[in-house]
């Protein structure tokens, strides 16, 4: 899938088929994170790859906004320093994983509010690190439309040279 | 360009050709940000599109880590709330813009440390908002290699089910 098409069409997917993701595809998704650019190329990040149904179900129970993790084929916890650079680098790596998965026909969804002691204990994550997100991945249960999205118009969020001057192309 | 190839090959580019970026390509880059997913679909972000050479030069002078903005054809300031969600959503939108630009043959580089009063004044950005990054874009001056990157090996950053157990595929 073309990169522009992937960005345009990617939607949050929260209902998954009961179908595993092949190991080599999982590796391609994690590789996308590994290859992402980071501040000063520090690569201060870790990715915990979860495929165990038991752990996925426990994550779903612990995720206040993402119970659907329980039904995913895969979830990846993005673990970074609890600092601005952690948010930034981790979000960039997560976005790359989600896009590469989307190009493989796999949906995902950003699940936040996961930096909890119970989740760290479950995954063995050191207390001082931050769980930025746990992203569930799976083949979408429903046919995914071609990029129907509710978004603000460009002129509302894009500015031409100066904030407040609507971008017009 | 295929989405996986874009993620794999994208490198930071800091030296640009003296060649403008067509308006419709600029719009495609900003559209990539507009179409990005955000927390609860809030889309609480603004993008200031800078093509004026005078402003680009001033940004280059103000950017402690990005003097090369002065020579870019385009720079886009990513403006978000000064909060974790701002870092996350802004970084995801920035990554999408950089990838779509890369697919068009255009290089970019994340420039941080830009949340300064002088930069807000220059671009008319409200004081309470955060300038997450100003990203310069331009056609690379040198031929870009096919994804030569210095990155940690996968087993060092990816974990299998539990933090500390190296991912092996």
Coordinates of C-alpha atoms in Angstrom, one line a residue:
Chain A
X1 CA 0.0 0.0 0.0
X2 CA 1.2 3.5 -0.9
X3 CA 2.4 5.5 2.0
X4 CA 0.0 8.4 1.3
X5 CA -2.9 5.9 0.9
X6 CA -2.0 4.3 4.2
X7 CA -2.0 7.6 6.0
X8 CA -5.3 8.7 4.3
X9 CA -7.2 5.5 4.9
X10 CA -6.0 4.3 8.3
X11 CA -8.8 4.1 10.8
X12 CA -9.0 3.0 14.4
X13 CA -10.1 -0.7 14.5
X14 CA -11.5 -2.1 17.7
X15 CA -13.2 -5.3 16.5
X16 CA -11.0 -8.1 15.3
X17 CA -11.3 -11.4 13.5
X18 CA -10.3 -14.5 15.5
X19 CA -7.3 -15.0 13.2
X20 CA -3.6 -15.0 14.3
X21 CA -1.0 -12.7 12.8
X22 CA 1.9 -14.6 11.3
X23 CA 5.1 -14.3 13.2
X24 CA 7.0 -12.7 10.2
X25 CA 4.3 -10.1 10.0
X26 CA 4.6 -9.4 13.7
X27 CA 8.3 -9.0 13.2
X28 CA 7.7 -6.5 10.3
X29 CA 5.5 -4.4 12.6
X30 CA 8.1 -4.3 15.4
X31 CA 10.8 -3.6 12.8
X32 CA 8.8 -0.5 11.9
X33 CA 9.3 0.8 15.4
X34 CA 12.9 -0.1 15.5
X35 CA 13.6 1.9 12.3
X36 CA 11.8 5.0 13.4
X37 CA 13.8 8.2 13.9
X38 CA 14.2 9.4 17.5
X39 CA 15.6 12.4 19.3
X40 CA 19.4 12.4 18.8
X41 CA 18.9 8.8 17.6
X42 CA 18.8 7.7 21.3
X43 CA 16.3 4.9 20.6
X44 CA 15.4 5.0 24.3
X45 CA 12.4 2.7 23.9
X46 CA 11.2 -0.8 24.4
X47 CA 8.4 -2.8 22.8
X48 CA 6.8 -5.7 24.6
X49 CA 5.2 -8.0 22.1
X50 CA 2.2 -9.9 23.6
X51 CA 0.5 -12.8 21.8
X52 CA -0.5 -14.9 24.8
X53 CA -4.3 -15.0 24.9
X54 CA -4.2 -15.1 28.7
X55 CA -2.0 -11.9 28.8
X56 CA -4.2 -10.2 26.2
X57 CA -7.3 -10.9 28.2
X58 CA -5.6 -9.5 31.4
X59 CA -4.6 -6.4 29.5
X60 CA -8.1 -6.0 28.3
X61 CA -9.4 -6.1 31.8
X62 CA -6.8 -3.6 33.0
X63 CA -7.4 -1.2 30.1
X64 CA -10.1 1.3 31.1
X65 CA -10.5 2.5 27.5
X66 CA -9.4 -0.6 25.6
X67 CA -11.3 -3.8 26.7
X68 CA -11.1 -4.9 23.1
X69 CA -7.4 -5.7 23.6
X70 CA -8.7 -9.0 25.0
X71 CA -9.8 -10.0 21.5
X72 CA -6.7 -8.8 19.6
X73 CA -4.3 -11.2 18.0
X74 CA -1.4 -9.1 19.2
X75 CA -0.7 -6.2 21.5
X76 CA 2.5 -4.2 21.7
X77 CA 3.3 -2.1 24.8
X78 CA 5.4 1.0 24.0
X79 CA 7.7 1.7 26.9
X80 CA 9.6 4.9 27.1
X81 CA 11.1 7.4 29.7
X82 CA 8.5 9.4 31.5
X83 CA 9.5 12.7 29.8
X84 CA 8.5 14.8 26.8
X85 CA 11.1 13.0 24.6
X86 CA 9.5 9.7 25.6
X87 CA 6.0 10.8 24.5
X88 CA 7.4 12.1 21.2
X89 CA 9.7 9.2 20.2
X90 CA 7.2 6.6 21.4
X91 CA 4.4 8.2 19.5
X92 CA 6.4 8.3 16.3
X93 CA 7.4 4.6 16.7
X94 CA 3.8 3.7 17.5
X95 CA 2.5 5.5 14.4
X96 CA 5.0 3.7 12.2
X97 CA 3.9 0.3 13.6
X98 CA 0.2 1.1 13.0
X99 CA 0.9 2.3 9.5
X100 CA 3.0 -0.7 8.5
X101 CA 0.3 -3.0 10.0
X102 CA -2.4 -1.2 8.1
X103 CA -0.4 -1.8 4.9
X104 CA -0.6 -5.5 5.8
X105 CA -4.4 -5.3 6.2
X106 CA -4.2 -5.2 10.0
X107 CA -6.1 -2.7 12.1
X108 CA -5.0 -1.2 15.4
X109 CA -6.1 1.4 17.9
X110 CA -4.1 3.7 20.2
X111 CA -5.0 2.7 23.8
X112 CA -3.8 5.2 26.4
X113 CA -4.0 5.4 30.2
X114 CA -2.0 2.3 30.4
X115 CA 0.8 3.5 32.7
X116 CA -0.5 1.5 35.7
X117 CA 1.4 -0.5 38.3
X118 CA -0.8 -3.6 37.5
X119 CA 0.2 -3.5 33.8
X120 CA 3.9 -3.0 34.6
X121 CA 3.7 -5.9 36.9
X122 CA 1.9 -8.1 34.4
X123 CA 4.6 -7.4 31.7
X124 CA 7.6 -7.1 34.0
X125 CA 8.2 -3.5 33.1
X126 CA 10.5 -1.6 35.4
X127 CA 8.6 0.8 37.7
X128 CA 10.5 4.0 36.6
X129 CA 9.6 3.5 32.9
X130 CA 6.4 4.7 31.3
X131 CA 3.9 2.6 29.4
X132 CA 3.0 5.2 26.7
X133 CA 0.4 3.0 25.1
X134 CA -0.6 -0.6 24.5
X135 CA -1.6 -1.1 20.9
X136 CA -3.8 -4.0 20.0
X137 CA -3.6 -5.3 16.4
X138 CA -5.8 -7.7 14.5
X139 CA -7.5 -8.3 11.2
X140 CA -10.6 -6.1 11.1
X141 CA -13.9 -8.0 11.7
X142 CA -15.8 -5.7 9.4
X143 CA -14.9 -4.5 6.0
X144 CA -13.0 -1.2 6.4
X145 CA -14.2 1.7 4.2
X146 CA -11.8 3.6 2.1
X147 CA -10.9 6.3 4.5
X148 CA -14.2 7.8 5.6
X149 CA -13.1 10.0 8.5
X150 CA -14.6 12.8 10.5
X151 CA -12.0 15.5 10.4
X152 CA -12.0 19.3 10.7
X153 CA -11.5 21.0 7.3
X154 CA -8.0 22.0 6.4
X155 CA -8.6 25.7 6.6
X156 CA -9.6 25.3 10.3
X157 CA -6.3 23.7 11.4
X158 CA -3.8 24.9 8.8
X159 CA -2.4 28.4 8.8
X160 CA -0.6 30.3 6.1
X161 CA 2.6 31.9 7.4
X162 CA 0.9 33.2 10.5
X163 CA -1.5 31.6 13.0
X164 CA -5.0 32.8 12.3
X165 CA -4.5 33.2 8.5
X166 CA -6.3 30.2 7.0
X167 CA -4.1 28.0 4.7
X168 CA -5.6 28.1 1.2
X169 CA -3.1 26.0 -0.8
Chain B
X1 CA 6.2 4.5 -2.3
X2 CA 5.1 1.5 -0.3
X3 CA 4.3 2.4 3.3
X4 CA 6.7 -0.2 4.7
X5 CA 9.5 1.0 2.4
X6 CA 8.8 4.6 3.5
X7 CA 9.1 3.7 7.1
X8 CA 12.2 1.6 6.5
X9 CA 14.1 4.1 4.3
X10 CA 13.2 7.5 5.8
X11 CA 16.2 9.3 7.1
X12 CA 16.6 12.7 8.6
X13 CA 17.6 15.2 5.9
X14 CA 19.2 18.5 6.8
X15 CA 20.7 19.7 3.5
X16 CA 18.2 20.8 0.8
X17 CA 18.2 21.7 -2.8
X18 CA 17.3 25.3 -3.7
X19 CA 14.1 24.0 -5.2
X20 CA 10.5 25.0 -4.2
X21 CA 7.9 22.4 -3.3
X22 CA 4.8 22.7 -5.5
X23 CA 1.7 24.1 -3.6
X24 CA -0.3 20.9 -4.3
X25 CA 2.5 18.8 -2.7
X26 CA 2.5 21.1 0.3
X27 CA -1.2 20.6 0.6
X28 CA -0.8 16.8 0.5
X29 CA 1.8 17.0 3.3
X30 CA -0.6 19.1 5.5
X31 CA -3.5 16.8 4.6
X32 CA -1.5 13.9 6.1
X33 CA -1.5 15.7 9.4
X34 CA -5.2 16.5 9.1
X35 CA -6.1 12.9 8.5
X36 CA -4.1 11.5 11.4
X37 CA -5.9 9.8 14.3
X38 CA -5.9 11.7 17.6
X39 CA -7.0 11.1 21.1
X40 CA -10.8 10.8 21.1
X41 CA -10.6 12.4 17.6
X42 CA -10.2 15.8 19.3
X43 CA -7.9 17.1 16.6
X44 CA -6.6 19.7 19.0
X45 CA -3.8 20.8 16.8
X46 CA -2.7 23.6 14.4
X47 CA -0.2 23.6 11.6
X48 CA 1.5 26.8 10.5
X49 CA 2.8 26.4 7.0
X50 CA 5.9 28.6 6.3
X51 CA 7.2 29.2 2.8
X52 CA 8.4 32.8 3.1
X53 CA 12.2 32.8 2.8
X54 CA 12.4 35.7 5.3
X55 CA 10.5 33.7 7.9
X56 CA 12.4 30.5 7.2
X57 CA 15.6 32.4 7.8
X58 CA 14.4 33.8 11.0
X59 CA 13.3 30.4 12.2
X60 CA 16.7 29.0 11.3
X61 CA 18.3 31.7 13.5
X62 CA 15.9 31.0 16.4
X63 CA 16.3 27.2 16.2
X64 CA 19.2 26.2 18.5
X65 CA 19.3 22.7 16.9
X66 CA 18.0 23.4 13.4
X67 CA 19.8 26.3 11.7
X68 CA 19.2 24.4 8.4
X69 CA 15.5 25.5 8.5
X70 CA 16.8 28.7 6.9
X71 CA 17.6 26.7 3.7
X72 CA 14.4 24.6 3.6
X73 CA 11.7 25.1 1.0
X74 CA 9.0 24.7 3.6
X75 CA 8.7 24.5 7.3
X76 CA 5.6 23.4 9.3
X77 CA 5.1 24.3 12.9
X78 CA 3.1 21.8 14.9
X79 CA 1.1 23.6 17.6
X80 CA -0.6 21.6 20.3
X81 CA -1.8 21.9 23.9
X82 CA 1.1 21.8 26.4
X83 CA 0.1 18.4 27.8
X84 CA 0.9 14.7 27.3
X85 CA -2.0 14.4 24.7
X86 CA -0.4 17.3 22.8
X87 CA 2.9 15.6 22.6
X88 CA 1.3 12.3 21.5
X89 CA -1.2 13.6 18.9
X90 CA 1.3 16.2 17.5
X91 CA 4.0 13.6 17.1
X92 CA 1.7 11.2 15.3
X93 CA 0.6 14.0 12.9
X94 CA 4.2 15.1 12.4
X95 CA 5.3 11.5 11.6
X96 CA 2.5 11.2 9.0
X97 CA 3.6 14.4 7.3
X98 CA 7.2 13.4 7.2
X99 CA 6.3 10.0 5.8
X100 CA 4.1 11.4 3.1
X101 CA 6.7 14.0 2.2
X102 CA 9.3 11.2 2.0
X103 CA 7.0 9.3 -0.5
X104 CA 7.1 12.5 -2.6
X105 CA 10.9 12.5 -2.6
X106 CA 11.1 15.2 0.1
X107 CA 13.3 15.0 3.1
X108 CA 12.6 16.5 6.6
X109 CA 14.0 16.5 10.1
X110 CA 12.3 16.8 13.5
X111 CA 13.5 20.0 15.1
X112 CA 12.7 20.3 18.8
X113 CA 13.3 22.9 21.4
X114 CA 11.1 25.4 19.5
X115 CA 8.6 26.3 22.1
X116 CA 10.1 29.8 22.5
X117 CA 8.4 33.2 22.9
X118 CA 10.3 34.6 19.9
X119 CA 9.1 31.8 17.7
X120 CA 5.5 32.2 18.9
X121 CA 5.7 35.9 18.3
X122 CA 7.2 35.4 14.8
X123 CA 4.3 33.0 13.8
X124 CA 1.6 34.7 15.8
X125 CA 1.0 31.6 17.9
X126 CA -1.0 32.1 21.1
X127 CA 1.2 32.1 24.2
X128 CA -0.7 29.3 26.0
X129 CA -0.1 26.8 23.1
X130 CA 3.0 24.7 22.7
X131 CA 5.2 24.6 19.6
X132 CA 6.0 20.9 19.6
X133 CA 8.3 21.0 16.6
X134 CA 9.0 23.0 13.5
X135 CA 9.8 20.6 10.7
X136 CA 11.8 21.8 7.7
X137 CA 11.1 20.1 4.4
X138 CA 13.1 20.1 1.1
X139 CA 14.4 18.0 -1.7
X140 CA 17.6 16.4 -0.4
X141 CA 20.8 18.0 -1.7
X142 CA 22.6 14.6 -1.7
X143 CA 21.4 11.3 -3.0
X144 CA 19.7 9.5 -0.2
X145 CA 20.8 6.0 0.4
X146 CA 18.4 3.1 0.6
X147 CA 17.8 3.1 4.4
X148 CA 21.2 2.9 5.9
X149 CA 20.4 3.5 9.5
X150 CA 22.2 3.1 12.8
X151 CA 19.8 1.3 15.0
X152 CA 19.9 -1.1 17.9
X153 CA 19.3 -4.7 17.0
X154 CA 15.7 -5.9 17.4
X155 CA 16.5 -8.3 20.3
X156 CA 17.8 -5.3 22.4
X157 CA 14.5 -3.3 22.2
X158 CA 11.8 -5.9 21.6
X159 CA 10.6 -8.3 24.3
X160 CA 8.6 -11.5 24.1
X161 CA 5.6 -11.4 26.4
X162 CA 7.7 -10.1 29.3
X163 CA 10.2 -7.2 29.6
X164 CA 13.7 -8.7 29.6
X165 CA 12.9 -11.7 27.5
X166 CA 14.4 -10.9 24.0
X167 CA 12.0 -11.1 21.1
X168 CA 13.0 -13.8 18.7
X169 CA 10.3 -13.7 16.1

